[in-house]
Amino acid sequence: MIALLLIPILSSLFFYVEAFKSGMKAKAWAIAGFFVGPFLIPLFTISRHVAERKATGFNNLYLRA
């Protein structure tokens, strides 16, 4: 019973922090994470990759440290 309440809250917190670190709209991802939960991870990773490519350009090399 408590897991049904804990999963959306933890998902919301996870997506908020990760979106904030990536420079994306943190509130929107937190709300989506609350309602969709962990099923949002593939969409989030694709969106983060697209945002990263927009920021750096498509012909530039970007190395993560």
mmCIF file of N, CA and C in Angstrom, residues 8-60:
data_model
loop_
_atom_site.group_PDB
_atom_site.id
_atom_site.type_symbol
_atom_site.label_atom_id
_atom_site.label_comp_id
_atom_site.label_asym_id
_atom_site.label_seq_id
_atom_site.Cartn_x
_atom_site.Cartn_y
_atom_site.Cartn_z
ATOM 1 N N PRO A 8 5.452 7.020 -7.078
ATOM 2 C CA PRO A 8 5.303 8.294 -7.802
ATOM 3 C C PRO A 8 6.122 9.438 -7.200
ATOM 4 N N ILE A 9 6.237 9.472 -5.903
ATOM 5 C CA ILE A 9 6.999 10.544 -5.252
ATOM 6 C C ILE A 9 8.494 10.415 -5.578
ATOM 7 N N LEU A 10 9.019 9.205 -5.515
ATOM 8 C CA LEU A 10 10.434 9.004 -5.830
ATOM 9 C C LEU A 10 10.712 9.243 -7.308
ATOM 10 N N SER A 11 9.797 8.837 -8.172
ATOM 11 C CA SER A 11 9.967 9.088 -9.610
ATOM 12 C C SER A 11 9.960 10.577 -9.893
ATOM 13 N N SER A 12 9.050 11.281 -9.252
ATOM 14 C CA SER A 12 8.959 12.720 -9.434
ATOM 15 C C SER A 12 10.252 13.403 -8.985
ATOM 16 N N LEU A 13 10.766 13.019 -7.864
ATOM 17 C CA LEU A 13 12.005 13.588 -7.346
ATOM 18 C C LEU A 13 13.187 13.263 -8.258
ATOM 19 N N PHE A 14 13.256 12.036 -8.728
ATOM 20 C CA PHE A 14 14.346 11.628 -9.626
ATOM 21 C C PHE A 14 14.329 12.451 -10.908
ATOM 22 N N PHE A 15 13.171 12.572 -11.542
ATOM 23 C CA PHE A 15 13.091 13.307 -12.802
ATOM 24 C C PHE A 15 13.322 14.798 -12.594
ATOM 25 N N TYR A 16 12.919 15.338 -11.463
ATOM 26 C CA TYR A 16 13.183 16.750 -11.176
ATOM 27 C C TYR A 16 14.685 17.010 -11.098
ATOM 28 N N VAL A 17 15.382 16.191 -10.358
ATOM 29 C CA VAL A 17 16.822 16.385 -10.166
ATOM 30 C C VAL A 17 17.574 16.181 -11.480
ATOM 31 N N GLU A 18 17.231 15.129 -12.210
ATOM 32 C CA GLU A 18 17.936 14.844 -13.458
ATOM 33 C C GLU A 18 17.656 15.912 -14.514
ATOM 34 N N ALA A 19 16.433 16.402 -14.579
ATOM 35 C CA ALA A 19 16.105 17.457 -15.536
ATOM 36 C C ALA A 19 16.814 18.754 -15.159
ATOM 37 N N PHE A 20 16.884 19.042 -13.875
ATOM 38 C CA PHE A 20 17.583 20.243 -13.419
ATOM 39 C C PHE A 20 19.066 20.166 -13.767
ATOM 40 N N LYS A 21 19.678 19.001 -13.579
ATOM 41 C CA LYS A 21 21.089 18.825 -13.910
ATOM 42 C C LYS A 21 21.339 18.959 -15.409
ATOM 43 N N SER A 22 20.346 18.584 -16.218
ATOM 44 C CA SER A 22 20.513 18.623 -17.669
ATOM 45 C C SER A 22 20.080 19.945 -18.276
ATOM 46 N N GLY A 23 19.544 20.846 -17.477
ATOM 47 C CA GLY A 23 19.114 22.139 -17.987
ATOM 48 C C GLY A 23 17.771 22.086 -18.705
ATOM 49 N N MET A 24 16.941 21.122 -18.342
ATOM 50 C CA MET A 24 15.622 20.983 -18.952
ATOM 51 C C MET A 24 14.574 21.543 -17.988
ATOM 52 N N LYS A 25 13.312 21.569 -18.412
ATOM 53 C CA LYS A 25 12.242 22.073 -17.555
ATOM 54 C C LYS A 25 11.980 21.077 -16.431
ATOM 55 N N ALA A 26 12.466 21.412 -15.248
ATOM 56 C CA ALA A 26 12.426 20.468 -14.132
ATOM 57 C C ALA A 26 11.013 20.230 -13.619
ATOM 58 N N LYS A 27 10.204 21.287 -13.515
ATOM 59 C CA LYS A 27 8.841 21.116 -12.989
ATOM 60 C C LYS A 27 8.001 20.233 -13.892
ATOM 61 N N ALA A 28 8.127 20.437 -15.192
ATOM 62 C CA ALA A 28 7.337 19.637 -16.135
ATOM 63 C C ALA A 28 7.718 18.164 -16.050
ATOM 64 N N TRP A 29 9.008 17.882 -15.932
ATOM 65 C CA TRP A 29 9.433 16.489 -15.830
ATOM 66 C C TRP A 29 9.046 15.884 -14.489
ATOM 67 N N ALA A 30 9.032 16.684 -13.439
ATOM 68 C CA ALA A 30 8.616 16.173 -12.127
ATOM 69 C C ALA A 30 7.136 15.803 -12.146
ATOM 70 N N ILE A 31 6.322 16.634 -12.760
ATOM 71 C CA ILE A 31 4.882 16.331 -12.841
ATOM 72 C C ILE A 31 4.651 15.090 -13.694
ATOM 73 N N ALA A 32 5.343 15.013 -14.818
ATOM 74 C CA ALA A 32 5.210 13.830 -15.674
ATOM 75 C C ALA A 32 5.694 12.584 -14.949
ATOM 76 N N GLY A 33 6.779 12.702 -14.197
ATOM 77 C CA GLY A 33 7.293 11.570 -13.427
ATOM 78 C C GLY A 33 6.334 11.116 -12.356
ATOM 79 N N PHE A 34 5.581 12.041 -11.784
ATOM 80 C CA PHE A 34 4.610 11.671 -10.760
ATOM 81 C C PHE A 34 3.465 10.859 -11.359
ATOM 82 N N PHE A 35 3.010 11.258 -12.534
ATOM 83 C CA PHE A 35 1.859 10.576 -13.121
ATOM 84 C C PHE A 35 2.226 9.323 -13.907
ATOM 85 N N VAL A 36 3.374 9.329 -14.572
ATOM 86 C CA VAL A 36 3.745 8.189 -15.410
ATOM 87 C C VAL A 36 4.666 7.226 -14.671
ATOM 88 N N GLY A 37 5.496 7.747 -13.799
ATOM 89 C CA GLY A 37 6.383 6.898 -13.019
ATOM 90 C C GLY A 37 7.634 6.505 -13.783
ATOM 91 N N PRO A 38 8.181 5.337 -13.473
ATOM 92 C CA PRO A 38 9.431 4.909 -14.089
ATOM 93 C C PRO A 38 9.309 4.595 -15.588
ATOM 94 N N PHE A 39 8.098 4.498 -16.094
ATOM 95 C CA PHE A 39 7.906 4.231 -17.523
ATOM 96 C C PHE A 39 8.348 5.415 -18.384
ATOM 97 N N LEU A 40 8.651 6.528 -17.774
ATOM 98 C CA LEU A 40 9.054 7.735 -18.471
ATOM 99 C C LEU A 40 10.554 7.763 -18.785
ATOM 100 N N ILE A 41 11.311 6.834 -18.278
ATOM 101 C CA ILE A 41 12.767 6.850 -18.428
ATOM 102 C C ILE A 41 13.223 6.849 -19.892
ATOM 103 N N PRO A 42 12.671 6.002 -20.786
ATOM 104 C CA PRO A 42 13.135 6.066 -22.183
ATOM 105 C C PRO A 42 12.870 7.420 -22.841
ATOM 106 N N LEU A 43 11.710 7.998 -22.603
ATOM 107 C CA LEU A 43 11.390 9.304 -23.174
ATOM 108 C C LEU A 43 12.314 10.378 -22.605
ATOM 109 N N PHE A 44 12.621 10.290 -21.337
ATOM 110 C CA PHE A 44 13.501 11.274 -20.709
ATOM 111 C C PHE A 44 14.915 11.201 -21.282
ATOM 112 N N THR A 45 15.437 10.001 -21.454
ATOM 113 C CA THR A 45 16.796 9.882 -21.975
ATOM 114 C C THR A 45 16.883 10.389 -23.409
ATOM 115 N N ILE A 46 15.859 10.128 -24.204
ATOM 116 C CA ILE A 46 15.851 10.643 -25.573
ATOM 117 C C ILE A 46 15.759 12.162 -25.560
ATOM 118 N N SER A 47 14.905 12.720 -24.728
ATOM 119 C CA SER A 47 14.761 14.172 -24.653
ATOM 120 C C SER A 47 16.034 14.832 -24.157
ATOM 121 N N ARG A 48 16.702 14.200 -23.220
ATOM 122 C CA ARG A 48 17.961 14.748 -22.718
ATOM 123 C C ARG A 48 19.023 14.723 -23.820
ATOM 124 N N HIS A 49 19.044 13.659 -24.586
ATOM 125 C CA HIS A 49 20.002 13.560 -25.686
ATOM 126 C C HIS A 49 19.718 14.625 -26.750
ATOM 127 N N VAL A 50 18.464 14.832 -27.090
ATOM 128 C CA VAL A 50 18.097 15.852 -28.083
ATOM 129 C C VAL A 50 18.468 17.250 -27.581
ATOM 130 N N ALA A 51 18.208 17.533 -26.313
ATOM 131 C CA ALA A 51 18.555 18.834 -25.749
ATOM 132 C C ALA A 51 20.069 19.046 -25.746
ATOM 133 N N GLU A 52 20.799 17.988 -25.469
ATOM 134 C CA GLU A 52 22.263 18.062 -25.480
ATOM 135 C C GLU A 52 22.778 18.342 -26.885
ATOM 136 N N ARG A 53 22.182 17.688 -27.871
ATOM 137 C CA ARG A 53 22.587 17.892 -29.256
ATOM 138 C C ARG A 53 22.240 19.295 -29.745
ATOM 139 N N LYS A 54 21.111 19.825 -29.310
ATOM 140 C CA LYS A 54 20.742 21.194 -29.673
ATOM 141 C C LYS A 54 21.729 22.191 -29.084
ATOM 142 N N ALA A 55 22.166 21.943 -27.867
ATOM 143 C CA ALA A 55 23.071 22.873 -27.189
ATOM 144 C C ALA A 55 24.472 22.836 -27.776
ATOM 145 N N THR A 56 24.948 21.661 -28.155
ATOM 146 C CA THR A 56 26.320 21.552 -28.639
ATOM 147 C C THR A 56 26.422 21.579 -30.152
ATOM 148 N N GLY A 57 25.347 21.285 -30.846
ATOM 149 C CA GLY A 57 25.383 21.211 -32.301
ATOM 150 C C GLY A 57 25.570 19.777 -32.757
ATOM 151 N N PHE A 58 25.229 19.523 -33.984
ATOM 152 C CA PHE A 58 25.271 18.153 -34.478
ATOM 153 C C PHE A 58 26.621 17.755 -35.055
ATOM 154 N N ASN A 59 27.466 18.700 -35.373
ATOM 155 C CA ASN A 59 28.764 18.378 -35.954
ATOM 156 C C ASN A 59 29.901 18.601 -34.970
ATOM 157 N N ASN A 60 29.594 18.780 -33.715
ATOM 158 C CA ASN A 60 30.615 19.019 -32.702
ATOM 159 C C ASN A 60 30.844 17.771 -31.869
#
